[in-house]
mmCIF file of C-alpha atoms in Angstrom:
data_model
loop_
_atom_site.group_PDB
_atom_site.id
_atom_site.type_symbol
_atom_site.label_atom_id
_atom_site.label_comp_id
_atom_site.label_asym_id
_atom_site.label_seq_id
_atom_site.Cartn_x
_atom_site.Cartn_y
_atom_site.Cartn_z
ATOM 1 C CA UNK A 1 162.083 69.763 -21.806
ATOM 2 C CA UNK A 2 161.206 66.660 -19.268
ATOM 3 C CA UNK A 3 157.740 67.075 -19.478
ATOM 4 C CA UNK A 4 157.648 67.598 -23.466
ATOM 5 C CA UNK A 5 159.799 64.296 -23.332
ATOM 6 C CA UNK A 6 156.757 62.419 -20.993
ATOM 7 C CA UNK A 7 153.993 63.651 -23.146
ATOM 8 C CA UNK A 8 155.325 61.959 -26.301
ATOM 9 C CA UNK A 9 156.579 59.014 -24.964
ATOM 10 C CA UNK A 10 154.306 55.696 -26.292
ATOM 11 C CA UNK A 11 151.164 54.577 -24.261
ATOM 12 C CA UNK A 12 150.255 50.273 -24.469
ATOM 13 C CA UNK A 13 147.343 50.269 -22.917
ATOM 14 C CA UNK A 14 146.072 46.495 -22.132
ATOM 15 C CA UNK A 15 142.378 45.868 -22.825
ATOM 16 C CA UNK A 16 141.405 44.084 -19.554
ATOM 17 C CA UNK A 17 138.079 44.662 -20.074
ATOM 18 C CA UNK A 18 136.977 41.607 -21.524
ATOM 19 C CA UNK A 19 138.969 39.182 -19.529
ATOM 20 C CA UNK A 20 137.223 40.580 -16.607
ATOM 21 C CA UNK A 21 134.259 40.068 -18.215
ATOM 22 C CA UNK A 22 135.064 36.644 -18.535
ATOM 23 C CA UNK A 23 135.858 35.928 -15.686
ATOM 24 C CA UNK A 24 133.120 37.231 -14.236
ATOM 25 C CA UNK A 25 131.346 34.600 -16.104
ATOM 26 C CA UNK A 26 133.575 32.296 -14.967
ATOM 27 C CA UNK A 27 133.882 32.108 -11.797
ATOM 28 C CA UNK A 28 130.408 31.519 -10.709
ATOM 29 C CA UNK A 29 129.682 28.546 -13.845
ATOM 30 C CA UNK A 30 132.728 26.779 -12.097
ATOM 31 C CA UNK A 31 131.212 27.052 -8.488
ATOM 32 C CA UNK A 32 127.872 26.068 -9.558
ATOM 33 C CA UNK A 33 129.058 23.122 -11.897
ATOM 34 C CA UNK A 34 132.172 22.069 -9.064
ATOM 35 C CA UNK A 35 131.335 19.018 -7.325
ATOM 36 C CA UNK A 36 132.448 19.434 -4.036
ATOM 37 C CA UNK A 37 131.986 16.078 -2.415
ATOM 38 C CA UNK A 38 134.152 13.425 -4.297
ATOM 39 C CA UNK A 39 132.160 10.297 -4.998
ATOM 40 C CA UNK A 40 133.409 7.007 -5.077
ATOM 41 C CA UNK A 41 131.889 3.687 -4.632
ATOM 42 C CA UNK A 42 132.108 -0.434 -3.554
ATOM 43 C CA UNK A 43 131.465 -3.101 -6.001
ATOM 44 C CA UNK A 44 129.858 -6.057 -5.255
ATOM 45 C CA UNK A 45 128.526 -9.263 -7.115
ATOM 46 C CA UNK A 46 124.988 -10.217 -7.009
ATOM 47 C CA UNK A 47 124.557 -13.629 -6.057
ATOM 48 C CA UNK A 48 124.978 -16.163 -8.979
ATOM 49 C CA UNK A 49 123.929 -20.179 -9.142
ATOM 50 C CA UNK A 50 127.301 -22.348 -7.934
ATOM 51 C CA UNK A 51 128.817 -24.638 -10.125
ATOM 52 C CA UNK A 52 129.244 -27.192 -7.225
ATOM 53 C CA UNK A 53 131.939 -29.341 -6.056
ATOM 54 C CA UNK A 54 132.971 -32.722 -5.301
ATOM 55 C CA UNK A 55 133.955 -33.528 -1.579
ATOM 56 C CA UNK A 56 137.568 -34.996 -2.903
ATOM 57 C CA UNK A 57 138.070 -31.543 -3.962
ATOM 58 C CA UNK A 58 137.549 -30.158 -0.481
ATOM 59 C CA UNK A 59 139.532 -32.485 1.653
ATOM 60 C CA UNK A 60 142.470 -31.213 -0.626
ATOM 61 C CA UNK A 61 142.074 -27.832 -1.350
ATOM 62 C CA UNK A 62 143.208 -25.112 0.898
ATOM 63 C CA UNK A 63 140.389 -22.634 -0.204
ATOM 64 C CA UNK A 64 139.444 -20.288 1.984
ATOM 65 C CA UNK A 65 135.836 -18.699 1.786
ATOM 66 C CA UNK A 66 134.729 -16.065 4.534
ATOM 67 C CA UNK A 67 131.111 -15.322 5.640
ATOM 68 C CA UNK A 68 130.714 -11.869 6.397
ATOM 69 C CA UNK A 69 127.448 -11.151 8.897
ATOM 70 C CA UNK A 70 126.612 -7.780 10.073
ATOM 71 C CA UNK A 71 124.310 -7.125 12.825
ATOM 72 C CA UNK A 72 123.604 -3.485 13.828
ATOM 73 C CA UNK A 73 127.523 -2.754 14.844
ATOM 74 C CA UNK A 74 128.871 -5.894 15.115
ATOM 75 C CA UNK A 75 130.859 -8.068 12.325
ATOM 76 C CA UNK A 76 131.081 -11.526 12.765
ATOM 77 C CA UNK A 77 133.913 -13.153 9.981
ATOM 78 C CA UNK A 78 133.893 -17.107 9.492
ATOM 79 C CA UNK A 79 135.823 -19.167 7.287
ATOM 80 C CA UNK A 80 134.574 -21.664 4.920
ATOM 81 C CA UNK A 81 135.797 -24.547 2.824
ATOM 82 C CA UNK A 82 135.351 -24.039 -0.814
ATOM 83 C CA UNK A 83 131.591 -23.446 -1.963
ATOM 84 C CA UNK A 84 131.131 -23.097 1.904
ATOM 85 C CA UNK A 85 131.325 -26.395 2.826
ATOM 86 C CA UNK A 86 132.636 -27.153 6.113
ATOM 87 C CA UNK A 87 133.536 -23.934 8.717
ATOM 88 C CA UNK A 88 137.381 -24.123 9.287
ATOM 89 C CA UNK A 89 137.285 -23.401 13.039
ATOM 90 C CA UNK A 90 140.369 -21.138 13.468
ATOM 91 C CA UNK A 91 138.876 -18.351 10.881
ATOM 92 C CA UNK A 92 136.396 -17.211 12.967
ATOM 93 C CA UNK A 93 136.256 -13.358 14.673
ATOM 94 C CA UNK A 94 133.630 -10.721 15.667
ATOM 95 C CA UNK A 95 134.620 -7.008 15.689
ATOM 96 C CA UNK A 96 132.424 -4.272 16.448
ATOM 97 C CA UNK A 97 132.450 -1.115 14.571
ATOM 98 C CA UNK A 98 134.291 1.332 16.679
ATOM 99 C CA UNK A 99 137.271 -0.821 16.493
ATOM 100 C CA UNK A 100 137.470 -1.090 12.874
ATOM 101 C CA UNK A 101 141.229 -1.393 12.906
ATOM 102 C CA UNK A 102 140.977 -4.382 14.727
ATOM 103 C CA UNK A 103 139.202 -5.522 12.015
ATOM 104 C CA UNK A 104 141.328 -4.754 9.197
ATOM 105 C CA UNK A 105 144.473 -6.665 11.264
ATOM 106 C CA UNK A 106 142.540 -9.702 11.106
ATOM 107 C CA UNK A 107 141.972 -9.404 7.324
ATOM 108 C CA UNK A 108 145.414 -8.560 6.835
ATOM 109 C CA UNK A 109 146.088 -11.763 8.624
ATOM 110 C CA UNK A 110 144.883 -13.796 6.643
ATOM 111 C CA UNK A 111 147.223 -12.336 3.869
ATOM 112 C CA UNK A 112 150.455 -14.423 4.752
ATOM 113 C CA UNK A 113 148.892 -17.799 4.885
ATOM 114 C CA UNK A 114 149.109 -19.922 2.091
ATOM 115 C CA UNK A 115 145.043 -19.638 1.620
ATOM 116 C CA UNK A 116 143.371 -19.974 -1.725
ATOM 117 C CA UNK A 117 140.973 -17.399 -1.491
ATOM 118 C CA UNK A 118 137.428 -17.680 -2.912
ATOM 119 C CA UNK A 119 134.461 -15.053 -2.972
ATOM 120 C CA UNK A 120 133.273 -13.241 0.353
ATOM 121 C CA UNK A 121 129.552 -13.628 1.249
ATOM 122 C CA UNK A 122 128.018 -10.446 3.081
ATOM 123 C CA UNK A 123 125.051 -10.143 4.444
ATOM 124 C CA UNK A 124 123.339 -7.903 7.002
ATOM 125 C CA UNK A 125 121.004 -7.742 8.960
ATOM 126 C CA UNK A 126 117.691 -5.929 8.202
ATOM 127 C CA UNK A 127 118.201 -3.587 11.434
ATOM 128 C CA UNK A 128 121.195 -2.917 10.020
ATOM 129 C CA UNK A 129 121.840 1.146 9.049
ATOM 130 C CA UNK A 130 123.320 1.291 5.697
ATOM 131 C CA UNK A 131 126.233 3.652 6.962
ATOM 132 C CA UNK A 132 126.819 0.611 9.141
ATOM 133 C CA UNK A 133 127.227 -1.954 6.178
ATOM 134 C CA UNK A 134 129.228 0.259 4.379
ATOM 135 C CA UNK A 135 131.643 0.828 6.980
ATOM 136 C CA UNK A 136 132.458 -2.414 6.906
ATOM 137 C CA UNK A 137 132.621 -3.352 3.050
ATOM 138 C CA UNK A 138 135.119 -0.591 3.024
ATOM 139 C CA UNK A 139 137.801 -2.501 4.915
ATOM 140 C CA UNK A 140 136.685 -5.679 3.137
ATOM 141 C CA UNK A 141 136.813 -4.170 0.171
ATOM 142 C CA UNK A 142 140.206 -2.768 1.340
ATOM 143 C CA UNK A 143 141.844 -6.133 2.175
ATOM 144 C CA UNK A 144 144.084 -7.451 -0.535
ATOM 145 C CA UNK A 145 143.139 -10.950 -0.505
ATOM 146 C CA UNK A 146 139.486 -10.391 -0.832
ATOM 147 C CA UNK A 147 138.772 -9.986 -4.468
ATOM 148 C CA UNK A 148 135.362 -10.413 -4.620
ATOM 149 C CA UNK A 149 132.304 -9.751 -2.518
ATOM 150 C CA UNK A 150 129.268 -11.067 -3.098
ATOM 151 C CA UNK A 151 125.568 -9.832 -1.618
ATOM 152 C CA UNK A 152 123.666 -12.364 -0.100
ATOM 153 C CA UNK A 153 120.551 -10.385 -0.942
ATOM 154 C CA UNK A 154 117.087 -11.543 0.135
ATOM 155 C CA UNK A 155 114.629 -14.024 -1.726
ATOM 156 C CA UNK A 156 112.810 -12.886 -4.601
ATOM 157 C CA UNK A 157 109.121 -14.406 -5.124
ATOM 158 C CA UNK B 1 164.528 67.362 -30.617
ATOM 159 C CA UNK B 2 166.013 63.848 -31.483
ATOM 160 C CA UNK B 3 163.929 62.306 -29.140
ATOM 161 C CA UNK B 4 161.289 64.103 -29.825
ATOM 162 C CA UNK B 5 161.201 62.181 -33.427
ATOM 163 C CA UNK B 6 161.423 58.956 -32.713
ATOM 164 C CA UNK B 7 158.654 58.785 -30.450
ATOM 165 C CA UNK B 8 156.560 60.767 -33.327
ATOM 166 C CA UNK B 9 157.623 57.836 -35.641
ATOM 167 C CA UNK B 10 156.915 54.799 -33.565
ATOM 168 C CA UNK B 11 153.591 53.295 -34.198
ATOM 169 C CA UNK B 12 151.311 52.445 -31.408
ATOM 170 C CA UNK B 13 150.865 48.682 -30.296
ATOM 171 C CA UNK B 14 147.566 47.878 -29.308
ATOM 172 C CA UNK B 15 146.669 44.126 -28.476
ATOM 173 C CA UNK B 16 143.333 42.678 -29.719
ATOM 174 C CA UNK B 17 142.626 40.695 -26.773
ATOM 175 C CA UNK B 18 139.057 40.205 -27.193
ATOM 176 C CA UNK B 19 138.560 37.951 -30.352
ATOM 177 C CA UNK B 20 141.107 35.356 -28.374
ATOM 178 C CA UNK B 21 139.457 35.362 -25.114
ATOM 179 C CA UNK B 22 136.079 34.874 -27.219
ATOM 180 C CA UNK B 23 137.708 31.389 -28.450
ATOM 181 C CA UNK B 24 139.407 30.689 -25.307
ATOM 182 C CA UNK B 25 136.155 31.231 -23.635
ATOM 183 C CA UNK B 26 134.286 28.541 -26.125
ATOM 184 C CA UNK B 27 137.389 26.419 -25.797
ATOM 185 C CA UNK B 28 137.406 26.405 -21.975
ATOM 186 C CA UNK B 29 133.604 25.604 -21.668
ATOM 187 C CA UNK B 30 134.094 23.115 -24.518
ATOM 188 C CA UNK B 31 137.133 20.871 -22.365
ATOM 189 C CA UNK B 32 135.124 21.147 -19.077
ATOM 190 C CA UNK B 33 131.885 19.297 -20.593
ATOM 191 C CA UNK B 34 134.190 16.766 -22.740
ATOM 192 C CA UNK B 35 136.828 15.909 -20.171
ATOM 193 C CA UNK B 36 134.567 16.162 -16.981
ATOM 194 C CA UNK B 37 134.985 13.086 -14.807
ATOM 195 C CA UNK B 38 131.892 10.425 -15.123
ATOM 196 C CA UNK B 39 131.533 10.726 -11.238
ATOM 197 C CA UNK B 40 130.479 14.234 -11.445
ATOM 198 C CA UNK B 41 128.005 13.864 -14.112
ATOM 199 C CA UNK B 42 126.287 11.608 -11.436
ATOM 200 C CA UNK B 43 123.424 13.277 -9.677
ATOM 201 C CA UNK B 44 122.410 12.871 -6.151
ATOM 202 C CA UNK B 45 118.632 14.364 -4.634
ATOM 203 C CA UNK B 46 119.859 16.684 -1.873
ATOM 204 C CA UNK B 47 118.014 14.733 0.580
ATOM 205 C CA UNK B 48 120.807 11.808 0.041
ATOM 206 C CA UNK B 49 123.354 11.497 2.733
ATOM 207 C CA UNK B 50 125.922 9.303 1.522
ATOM 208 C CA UNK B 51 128.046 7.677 3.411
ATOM 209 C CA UNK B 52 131.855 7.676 3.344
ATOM 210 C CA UNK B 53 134.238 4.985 2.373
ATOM 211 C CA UNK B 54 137.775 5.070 0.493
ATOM 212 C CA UNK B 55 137.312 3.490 -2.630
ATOM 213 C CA UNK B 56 136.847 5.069 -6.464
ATOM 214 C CA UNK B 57 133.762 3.875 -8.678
ATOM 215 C CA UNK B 58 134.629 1.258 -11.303
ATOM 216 C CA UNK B 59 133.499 2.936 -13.827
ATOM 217 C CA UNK B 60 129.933 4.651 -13.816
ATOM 218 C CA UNK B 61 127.080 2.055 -14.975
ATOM 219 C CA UNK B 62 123.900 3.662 -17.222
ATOM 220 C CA UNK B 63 121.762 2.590 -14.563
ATOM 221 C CA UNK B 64 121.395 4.762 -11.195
ATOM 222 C CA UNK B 65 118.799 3.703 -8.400
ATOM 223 C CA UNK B 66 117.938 5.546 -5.596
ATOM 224 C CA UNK B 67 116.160 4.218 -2.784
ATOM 225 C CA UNK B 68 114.766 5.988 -0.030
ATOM 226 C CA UNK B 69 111.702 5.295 2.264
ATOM 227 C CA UNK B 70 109.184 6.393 0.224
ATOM 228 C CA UNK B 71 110.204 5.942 -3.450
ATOM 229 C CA UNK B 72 112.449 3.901 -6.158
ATOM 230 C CA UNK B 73 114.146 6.441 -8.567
ATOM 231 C CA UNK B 74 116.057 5.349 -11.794
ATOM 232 C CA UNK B 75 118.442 7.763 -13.130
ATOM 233 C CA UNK B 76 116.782 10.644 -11.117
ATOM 234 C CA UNK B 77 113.526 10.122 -11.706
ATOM 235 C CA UNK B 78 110.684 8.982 -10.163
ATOM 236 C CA UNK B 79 109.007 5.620 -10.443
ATOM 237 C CA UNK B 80 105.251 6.293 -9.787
ATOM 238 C CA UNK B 81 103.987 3.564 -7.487
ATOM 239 C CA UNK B 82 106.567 2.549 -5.817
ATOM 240 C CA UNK B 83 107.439 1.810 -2.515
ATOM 241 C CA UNK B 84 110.435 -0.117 -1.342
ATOM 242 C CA UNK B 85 108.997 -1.157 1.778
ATOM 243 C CA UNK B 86 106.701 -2.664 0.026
ATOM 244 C CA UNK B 87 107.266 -6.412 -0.239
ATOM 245 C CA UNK B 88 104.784 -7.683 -2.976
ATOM 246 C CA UNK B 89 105.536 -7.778 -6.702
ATOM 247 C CA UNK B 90 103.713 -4.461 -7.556
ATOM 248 C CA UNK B 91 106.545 -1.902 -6.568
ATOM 249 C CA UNK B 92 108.782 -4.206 -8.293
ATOM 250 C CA UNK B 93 107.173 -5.078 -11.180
ATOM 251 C CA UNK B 94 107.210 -1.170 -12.062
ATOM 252 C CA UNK B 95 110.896 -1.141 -11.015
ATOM 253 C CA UNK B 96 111.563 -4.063 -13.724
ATOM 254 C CA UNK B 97 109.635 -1.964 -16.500
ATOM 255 C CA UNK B 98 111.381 1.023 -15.658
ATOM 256 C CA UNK B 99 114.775 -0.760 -15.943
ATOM 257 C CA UNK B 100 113.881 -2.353 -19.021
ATOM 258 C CA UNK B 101 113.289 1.220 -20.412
ATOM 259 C CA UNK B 102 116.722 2.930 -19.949
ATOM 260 C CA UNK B 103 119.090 -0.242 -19.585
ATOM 261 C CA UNK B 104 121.658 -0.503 -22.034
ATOM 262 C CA UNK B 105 122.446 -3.507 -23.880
ATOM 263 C CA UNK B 106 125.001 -5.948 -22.298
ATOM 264 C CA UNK B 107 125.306 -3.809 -19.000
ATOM 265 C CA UNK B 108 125.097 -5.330 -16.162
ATOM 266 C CA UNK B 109 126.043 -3.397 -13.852
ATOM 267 C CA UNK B 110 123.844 -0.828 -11.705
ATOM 268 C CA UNK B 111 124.654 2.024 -9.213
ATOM 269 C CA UNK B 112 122.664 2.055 -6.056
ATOM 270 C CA UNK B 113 122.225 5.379 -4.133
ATOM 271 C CA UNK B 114 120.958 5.214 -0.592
ATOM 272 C CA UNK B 115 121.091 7.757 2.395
ATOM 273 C CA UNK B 116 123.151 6.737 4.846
ATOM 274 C CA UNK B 117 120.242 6.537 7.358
ATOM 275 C CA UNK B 118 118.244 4.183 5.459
ATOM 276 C CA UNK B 119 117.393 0.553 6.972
ATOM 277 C CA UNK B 120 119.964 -2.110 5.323
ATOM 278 C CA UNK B 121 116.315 -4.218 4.336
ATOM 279 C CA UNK B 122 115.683 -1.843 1.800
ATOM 280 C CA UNK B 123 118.810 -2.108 -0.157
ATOM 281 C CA UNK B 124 119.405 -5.535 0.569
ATOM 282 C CA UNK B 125 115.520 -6.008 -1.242
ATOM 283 C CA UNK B 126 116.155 -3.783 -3.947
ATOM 284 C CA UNK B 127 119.768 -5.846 -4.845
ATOM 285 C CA UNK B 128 117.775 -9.028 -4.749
ATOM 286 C CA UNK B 129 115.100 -7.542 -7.354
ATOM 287 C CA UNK B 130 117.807 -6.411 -9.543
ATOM 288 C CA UNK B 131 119.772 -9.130 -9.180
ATOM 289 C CA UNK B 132 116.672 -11.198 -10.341
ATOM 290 C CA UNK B 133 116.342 -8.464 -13.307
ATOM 291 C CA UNK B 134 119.978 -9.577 -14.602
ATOM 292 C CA UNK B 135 122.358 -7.230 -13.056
ATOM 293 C CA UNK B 136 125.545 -8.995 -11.413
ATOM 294 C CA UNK B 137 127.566 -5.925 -10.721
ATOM 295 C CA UNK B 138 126.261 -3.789 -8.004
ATOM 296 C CA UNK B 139 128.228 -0.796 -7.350
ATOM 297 C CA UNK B 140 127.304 0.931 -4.048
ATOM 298 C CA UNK B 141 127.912 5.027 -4.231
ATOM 299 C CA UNK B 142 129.744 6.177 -1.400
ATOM 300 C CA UNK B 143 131.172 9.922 -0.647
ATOM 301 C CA UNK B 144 135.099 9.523 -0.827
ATOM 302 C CA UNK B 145 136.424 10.027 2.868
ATOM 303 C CA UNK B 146 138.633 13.198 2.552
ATOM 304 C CA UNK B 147 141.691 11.070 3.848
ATOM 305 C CA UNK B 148 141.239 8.904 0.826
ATOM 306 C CA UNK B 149 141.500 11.659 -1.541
ATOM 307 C CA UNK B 150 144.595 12.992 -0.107
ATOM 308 C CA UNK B 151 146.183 9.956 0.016
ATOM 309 C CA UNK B 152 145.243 8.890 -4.143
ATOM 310 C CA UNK B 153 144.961 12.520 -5.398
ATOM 311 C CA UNK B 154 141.815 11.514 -7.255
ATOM 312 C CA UNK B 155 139.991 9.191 -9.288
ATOM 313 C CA UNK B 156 142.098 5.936 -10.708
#
C-alpha cells in the first residue's frame, strides 16, 4: 500500500537545463569583458598665458604659489608670491621618494595657515621615470589645498 | 483508495523556465554594455605598464594618447610616422592631423597613457604639443592602487 502511495504521488521536475546553459555562457563573457585592474587617473592643466599682476597686489596679498621640481627621486617644493613673483623663503623643502609621507606632512602643513592658495607648477626633469612623476602628483594631487596643478611642459617651435 | 484519487486528480506543474531566462539573458547582456563604467571601456596595449596612484578619472575625455618609445597612438591606433623622440615638427604635425580627425567639438580635455618605464621627456613633449593643439585638461591614466579602492569602494 506504501509503495502504490509513492508511485502516484506528483513529480515537479525543475528544468535546469537552460540556466546551465546560460551560465555557461556566462561565466566566461564576464571574465573576458571584467576589467581587472581599476583605472583611475590625475588631472592637470596645461599651461595657459597669465593675466599679470601689479606689484601693490603682491606686497598685500598672502597668496601662496608652490613650484613643484622633480629630479629622478627627489622633490624639491618652493613657495611663490602670486604669479610667482618673489620666493617666500620659509616654503621651501626637498623630499625624496621613499619618504613620501614626509612629503605629504609638509603639504598638509601648509593647510592651517591662513595662505591663499594659487595654482601648483610641476615640472620634471627629462631623466625623470614617469612612475617617478606620478608618484609624486599623487600626494599633490592628494593635498587639500592644492586645487590645481599645472604642467610646465616644454617649448613648442 | 482516497489517496489514491487525489493524486490522480491533481494536475502536474511544470515551470517554463526557458522563454524567461531567454529575456533575462538579453536583458543581462543589454545592462552590462549600457551601464558599464567609462573607465572600462578604455583600452590599454598590453605592453602598457601603468603606474599606480589613488585618484578616480574625471570623467573619460574622447581623446586617448599613448606614448611609448617608438610610436604616438590616438584612441588605439597607430599614427604612421611618428616618433616621440623625435623633436622636429614632422611627428607632430601628424599628431595634430590625427587629433583634428577624432576630436570632439568643445573638448578639451585629453587622456595620456604612458608605461610606467617611459622617460618623463616624452610625456612632458607630447603635453606641450597638445597643449599647443588646444587641450587645457590633461588627465594622466594611472592604475588605482588596491588600497585606494578599498578605502572609496569604487569610482566617484
Amino acid at each position: 500500500m506504501k509503495k502504490l502511495k509513492r508511485q502516484t504521488q506528483e513529480e515537479i521536475h525543475l528544468n535546469l537545463t537552460p540556466m546551465m546553459d546560460l551560465f555557461v555562457a556566462l561565466i566566461p563573457f564576464l571574465i573576458i569583458s571584467a576589467s581587472f585592474n581599476a583605472l583611475g587617473g590625475i588631472d592637470l592643466q596645461a599651461p595657459a598665458a597669465s593675466a599679470g599682476h601689479t606689484a601693490e597686489d603682491q606686497k598685500l596679498s598672502n597668496d601662496l604659489w608652490l613650484m613643484f621640481e622633480v629630479k629622478e627621486n627627489v622633490v624639491s617644493v618652493q613657495g611663490y608670491e602670486k604669479d610667482f613673483g618673489r620666493e617666500r623663503p620659509q616654503i621651501k623643502g626637498e623630499f625624496n621618494s621613499a619618504d613620501l609621507e614626509k612629503f605629504k606632512n609638509f603639504l598638509a602643513s601648509l593647510e592651517g595657515g591662513s595662505w591663499k592658495m594659487g595654482p601648483s607648477l610641476f615640472h620634471a626633469s627629462p631623466e625623470t621615470r614617469y612612475e617617478q612623476a606620478v608618484s609624486f602628483l599623487n600626494v599633490i594631487r592628494g593635498a587639500k589645498n592644492v586645487t590645481q596643478i599645472v604642467m610646465a611642459a616644454g617649448v613648442v617651435e | 483508495m482516497k489517496s489514491l484519487d487525489r493524486a490522480r486528480a491533481k494536475p502536474t506543474t511544470v515551470i517554463m523556465l526557458t522563454p524567461f531566462l531567454d529575456v533575462m539573458t538579453t536583458l543581462l547582456i543589454f545592462l552590462i554594455v549600457t551601464f558599464a563604467p567609462d573607465e572600462a571601456k578604455i583600452e590599454v596595449s598590453s605592453a602598457i605598464q601603468l603606474p599606480k596612484a589613488e585618484h578616480f578619472l574625471k570623467g573619460v575625455p574622447s581623446v586617448r594618447i599613448e606614448v611609448t618609445e617608438s610610436s604616438l597612438r590616438i584612441n588605439g591606433k597607430v599614427i604612421e610616422g611618428t616618433s616621440p623622440t623625435d623633436p622636429t615638427s614632422t611627428t607632430w604635425n601628424l599628431l595634430k592631423t590625427a587629433i583634428d580627425e577624432v576630436r570632439q567639438k568643445e573638448d578639451q580635455r585629453v587622456l595620456v597613457v604612458a608605461d610606467k618605464a617611459t622617460p618623463f621627456r616624452l610625456v612632458d613633449l607630447t603635453v606641450a604639443h597638445l597643449s599647443a593643439a588646444g587641450f587645457s585638461d590633461i588627465y594622466l591614466l594611472t592604475e588605482m592602487k588596491e588600497s585606494a579602492i578599498a578605502l572609496n569602494g569604487g569610482p566617484q
